[in-house]
Tab-separated table of N, CA and C and ligand atoms in Angstrom:
chain	number	residue	atom	x	y	z
X	1	MET	N	-3.508	-108.517	-97.613
X	1	MET	CA	-4.899	-108.065	-97.585
X	1	MET	C	-5.382	-107.759	-99.003
X	2	GLY	N	-6.612	-108.153	-99.311
X	2	GLY	CA	-7.158	-107.902	-100.639
X	2	GLY	C	-7.479	-106.423	-100.848
X	3	GLU	N	-7.544	-106.051	-102.122
X	3	GLU	CA	-7.787	-104.648	-102.489
X	3	GLU	C	-9.116	-104.128	-101.944
X	4	LYS	N	-10.155	-104.995	-102.044
X	4	LYS	CA	-11.493	-104.577	-101.598
X	4	LYS	C	-11.506	-104.318	-100.098
X	5	THR	N	-10.883	-105.210	-99.361
X	5	THR	CA	-10.864	-105.060	-97.900
X	5	THR	C	-10.114	-103.797	-97.505
X	6	GLU	N	-9.007	-103.541	-98.198
X	6	GLU	CA	-8.219	-102.346	-97.911
X	6	GLU	C	-9.082	-101.092	-98.134
X	7	LYS	N	-9.788	-101.096	-99.272
X	7	LYS	CA	-10.654	-99.966	-99.601
X	7	LYS	C	-11.794	-99.840	-98.591
X	8	ASN	N	-12.373	-100.971	-98.221
X	8	ASN	CA	-13.496	-100.956	-97.272
X	8	ASN	C	-13.079	-100.460	-95.889
X	9	LEU	N	-11.857	-100.786	-95.494
X	9	LEU	CA	-11.362	-100.286	-94.209
X	9	LEU	C	-11.285	-98.762	-94.253
X	10	ALA	N	-10.814	-98.229	-95.386
X	10	ALA	CA	-10.696	-96.770	-95.526
X	10	ALA	C	-12.084	-96.126	-95.494
X	11	ILE	N	-13.049	-96.758	-96.156
X	11	ILE	CA	-14.420	-96.233	-96.167
X	11	ILE	C	-15.008	-96.266	-94.753
X	12	ALA	N	-14.840	-97.396	-94.075
X	12	ALA	CA	-15.392	-97.545	-92.726
X	12	ALA	C	-14.716	-96.570	-91.759
X	13	PHE	N	-13.414	-96.376	-91.924
X	13	PHE	CA	-12.682	-95.426	-91.073
X	13	PHE	C	-13.255	-94.017	-91.227
X	14	ALA	N	-13.451	-93.593	-92.484
X	14	ALA	CA	-13.979	-92.243	-92.735
X	14	ALA	C	-15.400	-92.104	-92.176
X	15	ALA	N	-16.227	-93.123	-92.379
X	15	ALA	CA	-17.621	-93.066	-91.922
X	15	ALA	C	-17.701	-93.023	-90.393
X	16	GLU	N	-16.916	-93.827	-89.728
X	16	GLU	CA	-16.952	-93.862	-88.261
X	16	GLU	C	-16.382	-92.574	-87.664
X	17	SER	N	-15.364	-92.026	-88.328
X	17	SER	CA	-14.786	-90.757	-87.849
X	17	SER	C	-15.827	-89.655	-87.927
X	18	LYS	N	-16.546	-89.637	-89.037
X	18	LYS	CA	-17.607	-88.645	-89.230
X	18	LYS	C	-18.716	-88.821	-88.202
X	19	ALA	N	-19.111	-90.067	-87.993
X	19	ALA	CA	-20.188	-90.358	-87.035
X	19	ALA	C	-19.780	-89.899	-85.639
X	20	ALA	N	-18.514	-90.098	-85.287
X	20	ALA	CA	-18.043	-89.687	-83.959
X	20	ALA	C	-18.174	-88.173	-83.799
X	21	ALA	N	-17.736	-87.427	-84.809
X	21	ALA	CA	-17.805	-85.964	-84.743
X	21	ALA	C	-19.262	-85.501	-84.703
X	22	ARG	N	-20.086	-86.137	-85.511
X	22	ARG	CA	-21.497	-85.743	-85.576
X	22	ARG	C	-22.189	-85.989	-84.235
X	23	ASN	N	-21.904	-87.142	-83.625
X	23	ASN	CA	-22.524	-87.453	-82.335
X	23	ASN	C	-22.073	-86.494	-81.237
X	24	LEU	N	-20.838	-86.053	-81.289
X	24	LEU	CA	-20.365	-85.078	-80.306
X	24	LEU	C	-21.131	-83.767	-80.450
X	25	ALA	N	-21.351	-83.368	-81.705
X	25	ALA	CA	-22.104	-82.130	-81.951
X	25	ALA	C	-23.558	-82.297	-81.492
X	26	PHE	N	-24.143	-83.458	-81.765
X	26	PHE	CA	-25.512	-83.729	-81.289
X	26	PHE	C	-25.551	-83.695	-79.756
X	27	GLY	N	-24.528	-84.246	-79.130
X	27	GLY	CA	-24.447	-84.269	-77.665
X	27	GLY	C	-24.395	-82.865	-77.085
X	28	GLN	N	-23.623	-81.988	-77.733
X	28	GLN	CA	-23.519	-80.605	-77.252
X	28	GLN	C	-24.855	-79.897	-77.371
X	29	LYS	N	-25.555	-80.178	-78.461
X	29	LYS	CA	-26.879	-79.572	-78.663
X	29	LYS	C	-27.845	-80.057	-77.574
X	30	ALA	N	-27.819	-81.367	-77.304
X	30	ALA	CA	-28.699	-81.932	-76.274
X	30	ALA	C	-28.373	-81.326	-74.908
X	31	GLN	N	-27.070	-81.198	-74.636
X	31	GLN	CA	-26.607	-80.608	-73.366
X	31	GLN	C	-27.126	-79.178	-73.249
X	32	HIS	N	-26.952	-78.442	-74.320
X	32	HIS	CA	-27.371	-77.043	-74.358
X	32	HIS	C	-28.876	-76.913	-74.124
X	33	ASP	N	-29.640	-77.891	-74.655
X	33	ASP	CA	-31.101	-77.857	-74.504
X	33	ASP	C	-31.579	-78.458	-73.190
X	34	GLY	N	-30.620	-78.908	-72.364
X	34	GLY	CA	-30.977	-79.410	-71.038
X	34	GLY	C	-31.298	-80.899	-70.966
X	35	TYR	N	-30.989	-81.640	-72.051
X	35	TYR	CA	-31.216	-83.095	-72.021
X	35	TYR	C	-29.937	-83.814	-71.606
X	36	GLU	N	-29.655	-83.781	-70.328
X	36	GLU	CA	-28.417	-84.324	-69.761
X	36	GLU	C	-28.164	-85.790	-70.166
X	37	GLN	N	-29.187	-86.614	-69.987
X	37	GLN	CA	-29.037	-88.061	-70.224
X	37	GLN	C	-28.822	-88.360	-71.717
X	38	ILE	N	-29.538	-87.625	-72.549
X	38	ILE	CA	-29.400	-87.846	-73.994
X	38	ILE	C	-28.026	-87.369	-74.457
X	39	ALA	N	-27.549	-86.287	-73.865
X	39	ALA	CA	-26.200	-85.796	-74.179
X	39	ALA	C	-25.173	-86.872	-73.842
X	40	ARG	N	-25.382	-87.514	-72.700
X	40	ARG	CA	-24.468	-88.580	-72.267
X	40	ARG	C	-24.475	-89.729	-73.282
X	41	LEU	N	-25.661	-90.066	-73.774
X	41	LEU	CA	-25.775	-91.147	-74.765
X	41	LEU	C	-25.028	-90.775	-76.057
X	42	PHE	N	-25.236	-89.544	-76.543
X	42	PHE	CA	-24.531	-89.125	-77.761
X	42	PHE	C	-23.017	-89.188	-77.565
X	43	ARG	N	-22.556	-88.758	-76.396
X	43	ARG	CA	-21.111	-88.795	-76.129
X	43	ARG	C	-20.604	-90.232	-76.075
X	44	ALA	N	-21.380	-91.112	-75.459
X	44	ALA	CA	-20.971	-92.521	-75.358
X	44	ALA	C	-20.897	-93.158	-76.744
X	45	VAL	N	-21.886	-92.870	-77.585
X	45	VAL	CA	-21.869	-93.450	-78.930
X	45	VAL	C	-20.711	-92.852	-79.734
X	46	ALA	N	-20.455	-91.547	-79.565
X	46	ALA	CA	-19.309	-90.926	-80.243
X	46	ALA	C	-18.016	-91.630	-79.843
X	47	ASP	N	-17.894	-91.910	-78.572
X	47	ASP	CA	-16.718	-92.606	-78.055
X	47	ASP	C	-16.597	-93.977	-78.730
X	48	ALA	N	-17.720	-94.667	-78.833
X	48	ALA	CA	-17.725	-96.002	-79.442
X	48	ALA	C	-17.368	-95.942	-80.933
X	49	GLU	N	-17.893	-94.953	-81.649
X	49	GLU	CA	-17.572	-94.822	-83.081
X	49	GLU	C	-16.079	-94.531	-83.249
X	50	SER	N	-15.547	-93.768	-82.310
X	50	SER	CA	-14.124	-93.451	-82.360
X	50	SER	C	-13.274	-94.708	-82.106
X	51	VAL	N	-13.773	-95.580	-81.241
X	51	VAL	CA	-13.114	-96.881	-81.021
X	51	VAL	C	-13.082	-97.662	-82.345
X	52	HIS	N	-14.211	-97.658	-83.041
X	52	HIS	CA	-14.266	-98.355	-84.341
X	52	HIS	C	-13.260	-97.756	-85.320
X	53	ALA	N	-13.280	-96.420	-85.422
X	53	ALA	CA	-12.400	-95.746	-86.388
X	53	ALA	C	-10.942	-96.098	-86.121
X	54	GLN	N	-10.557	-96.048	-84.851
X	54	GLN	CA	-9.160	-96.324	-84.523
X	54	GLN	C	-8.793	-97.779	-84.776
X	55	ARG	N	-9.756	-98.639	-84.527
X	55	ARG	CA	-9.516	-100.064	-84.775
X	55	ARG	C	-9.240	-100.308	-86.257
X	56	TYR	N	-10.025	-99.645	-87.128
X	56	TYR	CA	-9.834	-99.818	-88.574
X	56	TYR	C	-8.500	-99.229	-89.030
X	57	LEU	N	-8.169	-98.069	-88.467
X	57	LEU	CA	-6.910	-97.427	-88.859
X	57	LEU	C	-5.717	-98.326	-88.516
X	58	ARG	N	-5.809	-98.956	-87.361
X	58	ARG	CA	-4.718	-99.865	-86.953
X	58	ARG	C	-4.614	-101.067	-87.899
X	59	LEU	N	-5.750	-101.465	-88.490
X	59	LEU	CA	-5.746	-102.619	-89.400
X	59	LEU	C	-5.296	-102.252	-90.809
X	60	MET	N	-5.337	-100.927	-91.126
X	60	MET	CA	-4.907	-100.500	-92.468
X	60	MET	C	-3.391	-100.527	-92.537
X	61	ARG	N	-2.907	-100.928	-93.729
X	61	ARG	CA	-1.462	-101.045	-93.882
X	61	ARG	C	-0.753	-99.698	-93.874
X	62	GLY	N	0.282	-99.596	-93.064
X	62	GLY	CA	1.179	-98.433	-93.107
X	62	GLY	C	0.575	-97.118	-92.638
X	63	LYS	N	-0.534	-97.157	-91.900
X	63	LYS	CA	-1.154	-95.904	-91.468
X	63	LYS	C	-0.617	-95.407	-90.124
X	64	ILE	N	-0.116	-96.329	-89.323
X	64	ILE	CA	0.441	-95.928	-88.031
X	64	ILE	C	1.882	-96.421	-87.961
X	65	GLY	N	2.802	-95.471	-87.782
X	65	GLY	CA	4.215	-95.829	-87.726
X	65	GLY	C	4.767	-95.642	-86.325
X	66	SER	N	6.062	-95.382	-86.228
X	66	SER	CA	6.660	-95.054	-84.937
X	66	SER	C	6.166	-93.654	-84.564
X	67	THR	N	6.308	-93.272	-83.323
X	67	THR	CA	5.840	-91.944	-82.906
X	67	THR	C	6.578	-90.842	-83.668
X	68	GLU	N	7.852	-91.071	-83.949
X	68	GLU	CA	8.601	-90.099	-84.744
X	68	GLU	C	7.984	-89.952	-86.142
X	69	GLU	N	7.698	-91.101	-86.748
X	69	GLU	CA	7.071	-91.077	-88.088
X	69	GLU	C	5.689	-90.439	-88.039
X	70	ASN	N	4.936	-90.728	-86.981
X	70	ASN	CA	3.578	-90.181	-86.870
X	70	ASN	C	3.596	-88.662	-86.705
X	71	LEU	N	4.587	-88.155	-85.964
X	71	LEU	CA	4.723	-86.698	-85.814
X	71	LEU	C	4.983	-86.059	-87.173
X	72	GLU	N	5.854	-86.716	-87.936
X	72	GLU	CA	6.201	-86.256	-89.277
X	72	GLU	C	4.950	-86.244	-90.177
X	73	THR	N	4.201	-87.340	-90.151
X	73	THR	CA	2.961	-87.454	-90.938
X	73	THR	C	1.973	-86.367	-90.522
X	74	ALA	N	1.782	-86.215	-89.223
X	74	ALA	CA	0.829	-85.227	-88.703
X	74	ALA	C	1.245	-83.823	-89.129
X	75	PHE	N	2.556	-83.544	-89.063
X	75	PHE	CA	3.086	-82.243	-89.482
X	75	PHE	C	2.745	-81.974	-90.945
X	76	HIS	N	3.002	-82.962	-91.805
X	76	HIS	CA	2.745	-82.765	-93.239
X	76	HIS	C	1.257	-82.624	-93.550
X	77	ASN	N	0.429	-83.336	-92.787
X	77	ASN	CA	-1.024	-83.201	-92.989
X	77	ASN	C	-1.508	-81.789	-92.662
X	78	GLU	N	-0.945	-81.193	-91.618
X	78	GLU	CA	-1.332	-79.826	-91.237
X	78	GLU	C	-0.904	-78.839	-92.319
X	79	ILE	N	0.317	-79.034	-92.816
X	79	ILE	CA	0.832	-78.146	-93.864
X	79	ILE	C	-0.025	-78.263	-95.123
X	80	ARG	N	-0.378	-79.503	-95.462
X	80	ARG	CA	-1.206	-79.714	-96.662
X	80	ARG	C	-2.560	-79.024	-96.512
X	81	ALA	N	-3.164	-79.165	-95.334
X	81	ALA	CA	-4.468	-78.518	-95.097
X	81	ALA	C	-4.320	-77.003	-95.220
X	82	ASN	N	-3.233	-76.481	-94.654
X	82	ASN	CA	-3.001	-75.031	-94.650
X	82	ASN	C	-2.716	-74.485	-96.040
X	83	VAL	N	-1.885	-75.210	-96.805
X	83	VAL	CA	-1.411	-74.687	-98.087
X	83	VAL	C	-2.267	-75.135	-99.271
X	84	ASP	N	-2.665	-76.417	-99.268
X	84	ASP	CA	-3.330	-76.962	-100.462
X	84	ASP	C	-4.851	-77.022	-100.352
X	85	GLU	N	-5.356	-77.279	-99.149
X	85	GLU	CA	-6.788	-77.563	-99.068
X	85	GLU	C	-7.646	-76.346	-98.716
X	86	TYR	N	-7.304	-75.656	-97.633
X	86	TYR	CA	-8.183	-74.560	-97.197
X	86	TYR	C	-8.262	-73.381	-98.158
X	87	PRO	N	-7.141	-72.969	-98.785
X	87	PRO	CA	-7.238	-71.781	-99.652
X	87	PRO	C	-8.359	-71.866	-100.686
X	88	ASN	N	-8.511	-73.026	-101.308
X	88	ASN	CA	-9.570	-73.152	-102.316
X	88	ASN	C	-10.966	-73.136	-101.684
X	89	LEU	N	-11.078	-73.749	-100.516
X	89	LEU	CA	-12.376	-73.747	-99.817
X	89	LEU	C	-12.756	-72.317	-99.435
X	90	ILE	N	-11.757	-71.552	-98.996
X	90	ILE	CA	-11.996	-70.153	-98.608
X	90	ILE	C	-12.435	-69.354	-99.836
X	91	LYS	N	-11.702	-69.573	-100.940
X	91	LYS	CA	-11.989	-68.851	-102.181
X	91	LYS	C	-13.441	-69.099	-102.624
X	92	GLU	N	-13.854	-70.336	-102.591
X	92	GLU	CA	-15.212	-70.658	-103.056
X	92	GLU	C	-16.284	-70.124	-102.116
X	93	ALA	N	-15.999	-70.130	-100.809
X	93	ALA	CA	-16.963	-69.560	-99.851
X	93	ALA	C	-17.079	-68.051	-100.076
X	94	THR	N	-15.931	-67.415	-100.382
X	94	THR	CA	-15.936	-65.974	-100.662
X	94	THR	C	-16.746	-65.672	-101.917
X	95	GLU	N	-16.481	-66.475	-102.967
X	95	GLU	CA	-17.197	-66.280	-104.235
X	95	GLU	C	-18.705	-66.408	-104.058
X	96	GLU	N	-19.109	-67.328	-103.184
X	96	GLU	CA	-20.546	-67.538	-102.979
X	96	GLU	C	-21.095	-66.655	-101.860
X	97	GLY	N	-20.233	-65.816	-101.299
X	97	GLY	CA	-20.671	-64.838	-100.310
X	97	GLY	C	-21.182	-65.417	-98.999
X	98	VAL	N	-20.646	-66.596	-98.614
X	98	VAL	CA	-21.096	-67.204	-97.347
X	98	VAL	C	-20.073	-66.865	-96.266
X	99	SER	N	-20.261	-65.691	-95.642
X	99	SER	CA	-19.190	-65.157	-94.798
X	99	SER	C	-18.930	-65.993	-93.543
X	100	ALA	N	-19.959	-66.614	-92.960
X	100	ALA	CA	-19.735	-67.426	-91.753
X	100	ALA	C	-18.838	-68.622	-92.082
X	101	VAL	N	-19.044	-69.206	-93.263
X	101	VAL	CA	-18.240	-70.360	-93.664
X	101	VAL	C	-16.828	-69.904	-94.042
X	102	GLU	N	-16.751	-68.772	-94.713
X	102	GLU	CA	-15.447	-68.215	-95.079
X	102	GLU	C	-14.608	-67.980	-93.812
X	103	LYS	N	-15.265	-67.445	-92.786
X	103	LYS	CA	-14.577	-67.181	-91.517
X	103	LYS	C	-14.109	-68.485	-90.878
X	104	ALA	N	-14.985	-69.482	-90.855
X	104	ALA	CA	-14.622	-70.776	-90.253
X	104	ALA	C	-13.441	-71.404	-90.996
X	105	PHE	N	-13.484	-71.399	-92.334
X	105	PHE	CA	-12.389	-71.974	-93.120
X	105	PHE	C	-11.087	-71.190	-92.912
X	106	SER	N	-11.199	-69.856	-92.889
X	106	SER	CA	-9.999	-69.021	-92.733
X	106	SER	C	-9.351	-69.246	-91.373
X	107	GLN	N	-10.177	-69.295	-90.332
X	107	GLN	CA	-9.618	-69.505	-88.993
X	107	GLN	C	-8.997	-70.899	-88.907
X	108	SER	N	-9.640	-71.889	-89.511
X	108	SER	CA	-9.072	-73.241	-89.496
X	108	SER	C	-7.730	-73.264	-90.220
X	109	ARG	N	-7.668	-72.599	-91.376
X	109	ARG	CA	-6.396	-72.551	-92.116
X	109	ARG	C	-5.288	-71.984	-91.226
X	110	ASP	N	-5.583	-70.892	-90.529
X	110	ASP	CA	-4.579	-70.273	-89.663
X	110	ASP	C	-4.193	-71.195	-88.508
X	111	VAL	N	-5.189	-71.869	-87.972
X	111	VAL	CA	-4.944	-72.771	-86.855
X	111	VAL	C	-4.095	-73.967	-87.289
X	112	GLU	N	-4.285	-74.438	-88.530
X	112	GLU	CA	-3.502	-75.587	-88.995
X	112	GLU	C	-2.007	-75.288	-88.991
X	113	SER	N	-1.635	-74.062	-89.306
X	113	SER	CA	-0.199	-73.766	-89.298
X	113	SER	C	0.325	-73.744	-87.857
X	114	ARG	N	-0.536	-73.363	-86.922
X	114	ARG	CA	-0.170	-73.439	-85.503
X	114	ARG	C	0.027	-74.905	-85.088
X	115	HIS	N	-0.885	-75.772	-85.561
X	115	HIS	CA	-0.753	-77.189	-85.243
X	115	HIS	C	0.581	-77.725	-85.797
X	116	ALA	N	0.887	-77.341	-87.029
X	116	ALA	CA	2.142	-77.783	-87.650
X	116	ALA	C	3.341	-77.330	-86.805
X	117	GLU	N	3.271	-76.085	-86.347
X	117	GLU	CA	4.348	-75.514	-85.526
X	117	GLU	C	4.539	-76.330	-84.233
X	118	LEU	N	3.419	-76.723	-83.621
X	118	LEU	CA	3.503	-77.501	-82.378
X	118	LEU	C	4.091	-78.889	-82.633
X	119	TYR	N	3.741	-79.493	-83.774
X	119	TYR	CA	4.316	-80.796	-84.102
X	119	TYR	C	5.816	-80.684	-84.336
X	120	LYS	N	6.203	-79.629	-85.051
X	120	LYS	CA	7.628	-79.386	-85.332
X	120	LYS	C	8.389	-79.265	-84.005
X	121	LYS	N	7.830	-78.483	-83.120
X	121	LYS	CA	8.430	-78.276	-81.809
X	121	LYS	C	8.571	-79.607	-81.061
X	122	ALA	N	7.507	-80.407	-81.112
X	122	ALA	CA	7.514	-81.695	-80.417
X	122	ALA	C	8.574	-82.632	-80.999
X	123	MET	N	8.768	-82.567	-82.334
X	123	MET	CA	9.804	-83.392	-82.970
X	123	MET	C	11.177	-82.998	-82.431
X	124	ASN	N	11.376	-81.689	-82.310
X	124	ASN	CA	12.663	-81.206	-81.815
X	124	ASN	C	12.856	-81.509	-80.336
X	125	ASP	N	11.736	-81.531	-79.606
X	125	ASP	CA	11.800	-81.701	-78.145
X	125	ASP	C	11.715	-83.145	-77.698
X	126	MET	N	11.538	-84.067	-78.634
X	126	MET	CA	11.244	-85.452	-78.261
X	126	MET	C	12.220	-86.008	-77.234
X	127	LEU	N	13.481	-85.681	-77.410
X	127	LEU	CA	14.480	-86.218	-76.498
X	127	LEU	C	14.617	-85.378	-75.236
X	128	ALA	N	14.202	-84.107	-75.338
X	128	ALA	CA	14.364	-83.204	-74.197
X	128	ALA	C	13.287	-83.433	-73.130
X	129	GLU	N	12.209	-84.144	-73.489
X	129	GLU	CA	11.120	-84.428	-72.560
X	129	GLU	C	10.559	-83.177	-71.899
X	130	ARG	N	10.312	-82.163	-72.718
X	130	ARG	CA	9.707	-80.945	-72.195
X	130	ARG	C	8.237	-81.224	-71.878
X	131	GLU	N	7.799	-80.755	-70.724
X	131	GLU	CA	6.399	-80.984	-70.360
X	131	GLU	C	5.580	-79.719	-70.497
X	132	THR	N	4.436	-79.840	-71.120
X	132	THR	CA	3.577	-78.677	-71.262
X	132	THR	C	2.115	-79.124	-71.303
X	133	ILE	N	1.225	-78.221	-70.951
X	133	ILE	CA	-0.211	-78.493	-71.078
X	133	ILE	C	-0.683	-77.764	-72.333
X	134	TYR	N	-1.533	-78.426	-73.109
X	134	TYR	CA	-2.085	-77.808	-74.309
X	134	TYR	C	-3.531	-77.405	-74.037
X	135	HIS	N	-3.835	-76.148	-74.342
X	135	HIS	CA	-5.202	-75.647	-74.143
X	135	HIS	C	-5.832	-75.413	-75.512
X	136	VAL	N	-6.963	-76.083	-75.756
X	136	VAL	CA	-7.589	-76.041	-77.084
X	136	VAL	C	-8.808	-75.125	-77.093
X	137	CYS	N	-8.801	-74.161	-77.994
X	137	CYS	CA	-9.940	-73.254	-78.170
X	137	CYS	C	-11.110	-74.064	-78.746
X	138	GLN	N	-12.234	-74.042	-78.045
X	138	GLN	CA	-13.387	-74.833	-78.473
X	138	GLN	C	-14.193	-74.144	-79.572
X	139	VAL	N	-13.767	-72.939	-79.951
X	139	VAL	CA	-14.437	-72.256	-81.063
X	139	VAL	C	-13.697	-72.522	-82.372
X	140	CYS	N	-12.357	-72.322	-82.369
X	140	CYS	CA	-11.617	-72.398	-83.635
X	140	CYS	C	-10.563	-73.499	-83.677
X	141	GLY	N	-10.246	-74.120	-82.527
X	141	GLY	CA	-9.250	-75.193	-82.539
X	141	GLY	C	-7.816	-74.734	-82.346
X	142	TYR	N	-7.621	-73.431	-82.081
X	142	TYR	CA	-6.268	-72.945	-81.784
X	142	TYR	C	-5.764	-73.632	-80.511
X	143	ILE	N	-4.458	-73.911	-80.470
X	143	ILE	CA	-3.882	-74.551	-79.284
X	143	ILE	C	-2.830	-73.642	-78.662
X	144	ALA	N	-3.021	-73.355	-77.354
X	144	ALA	CA	-2.037	-72.572	-76.610
X	144	ALA	C	-1.263	-73.519	-75.701
X	145	GLU	N	0.010	-73.201	-75.476
X	145	GLU	CA	0.821	-74.016	-74.584
X	145	GLU	C	0.859	-73.388	-73.200
X	146	ASP	N	1.032	-74.242	-72.193
X	146	ASP	CA	1.201	-73.853	-70.787
X	146	ASP	C	-0.046	-73.237	-70.168
X	147	GLU	N	-0.462	-72.081	-70.692
X	147	GLU	CA	-1.625	-71.388	-70.122
X	147	GLU	C	-2.564	-70.942	-71.215
X	148	ALA	N	-3.859	-70.962	-70.924
X	148	ALA	CA	-4.809	-70.426	-71.905
X	148	ALA	C	-4.682	-68.903	-71.909
X	149	PRO	N	-4.723	-68.280	-73.088
X	149	PRO	CA	-4.623	-66.809	-73.163
X	149	PRO	C	-5.939	-66.157	-72.735
X	150	GLU	N	-5.890	-64.881	-72.411
X	150	GLU	CA	-7.119	-64.139	-72.057
X	150	GLU	C	-8.111	-64.213	-73.214
X	151	ASN	N	-7.577	-64.037	-74.435
X	151	ASN	CA	-8.409	-64.143	-75.638
X	151	ASN	C	-7.672	-64.959	-76.684
X	152	CYS	N	-8.404	-65.756	-77.430
X	152	CYS	CA	-7.799	-66.557	-78.491
X	152	CYS	C	-7.228	-65.631	-79.563
X	153	PRO	N	-5.941	-65.844	-79.947
X	153	PRO	CA	-5.332	-64.971	-80.958
X	153	PRO	C	-5.954	-65.131	-82.343
X	154	ILE	N	-6.651	-66.227	-82.575
X	154	ILE	CA	-7.264	-66.433	-83.894
X	154	ILE	C	-8.711	-65.952	-83.934
X	155	CYS	N	-9.518	-66.345	-82.949
X	155	CYS	CA	-10.952	-66.037	-83.033
X	155	CYS	C	-11.449	-65.094	-81.947
X	156	GLY	N	-10.582	-64.787	-80.969
X	156	GLY	CA	-10.975	-63.835	-79.931
X	156	GLY	C	-11.767	-64.441	-78.780
X	157	ALA	N	-12.001	-65.764	-78.785
X	157	ALA	CA	-12.774	-66.389	-77.713
X	157	ALA	C	-12.102	-66.163	-76.350
X	158	VAL	N	-12.906	-66.076	-75.305
X	158	VAL	CA	-12.364	-65.827	-73.964
X	158	VAL	C	-11.747	-67.095	-73.365
X	159	LYS	N	-10.920	-66.865	-72.329
X	159	LYS	CA	-10.156	-67.930	-71.657
X	159	LYS	C	-10.996	-69.178	-71.326
X	160	GLY	N	-12.223	-68.942	-70.848
X	160	GLY	CA	-13.100	-70.052	-70.448
X	160	GLY	C	-13.463	-70.998	-71.574
X	161	LYS	N	-13.192	-70.592	-72.814
X	161	LYS	CA	-13.506	-71.456	-73.965
X	161	LYS	C	-12.397	-72.456	-74.273
X	162	PHE	N	-11.311	-72.410	-73.462
X	162	PHE	CA	-10.183	-73.317	-73.723
X	162	PHE	C	-10.272	-74.561	-72.843
X	163	ASN	N	-10.063	-75.723	-73.445
X	163	ASN	CA	-10.026	-76.994	-72.697
X	163	ASN	C	-8.588	-77.469	-72.575
X	164	PRO	N	-8.157	-77.815	-71.353
X	164	PRO	CA	-6.790	-78.317	-71.181
X	164	PRO	C	-6.643	-79.794	-71.576
X	165	ASN	N	-5.474	-80.139	-72.105
X	165	ASN	CA	-5.135	-81.529	-72.432
X	165	ASN	C	-3.772	-81.878	-71.872
V	17	FE2	FE1	-4.904	-79.264	-87.533
V	18	FE2	FE1	-10.137	-69.613	-81.052
């Protein structure tokens, strides 16, 4: 594959991933405002953008490995976000006195180490075939195993804010 195409795949992957997230947020807003059909459209387009993003990622060299390798990659990405990326974002939000953003970054940083912990566990359990349900906090992204907690340990959200996977 040529250098330009490789670079363009990375650009298209990032753009489509962003579009998918943005459309989901637009869909939630439409839902909240009572526009059921428009919410459905935003969700459908988000789904489609995500199809594009995944298609590009599969075409990029060396981005998807064996499941064991992918767990390892995912684990390291969480650690990097927790240790290298969020601390500086938190620091700058603090310096500029934007407390809502500081809170969001801080909670995400804490949640990333939880994600890393779950990946580590899954690597160890791969052969044991342990079954569990993951409940995701829709406020901060914390993940609980087996059962959703009464309150999120990171952001305090109530049980009803958790989605099972
Ligand atoms: Fe994460
Ligand atoms: Fe939470």
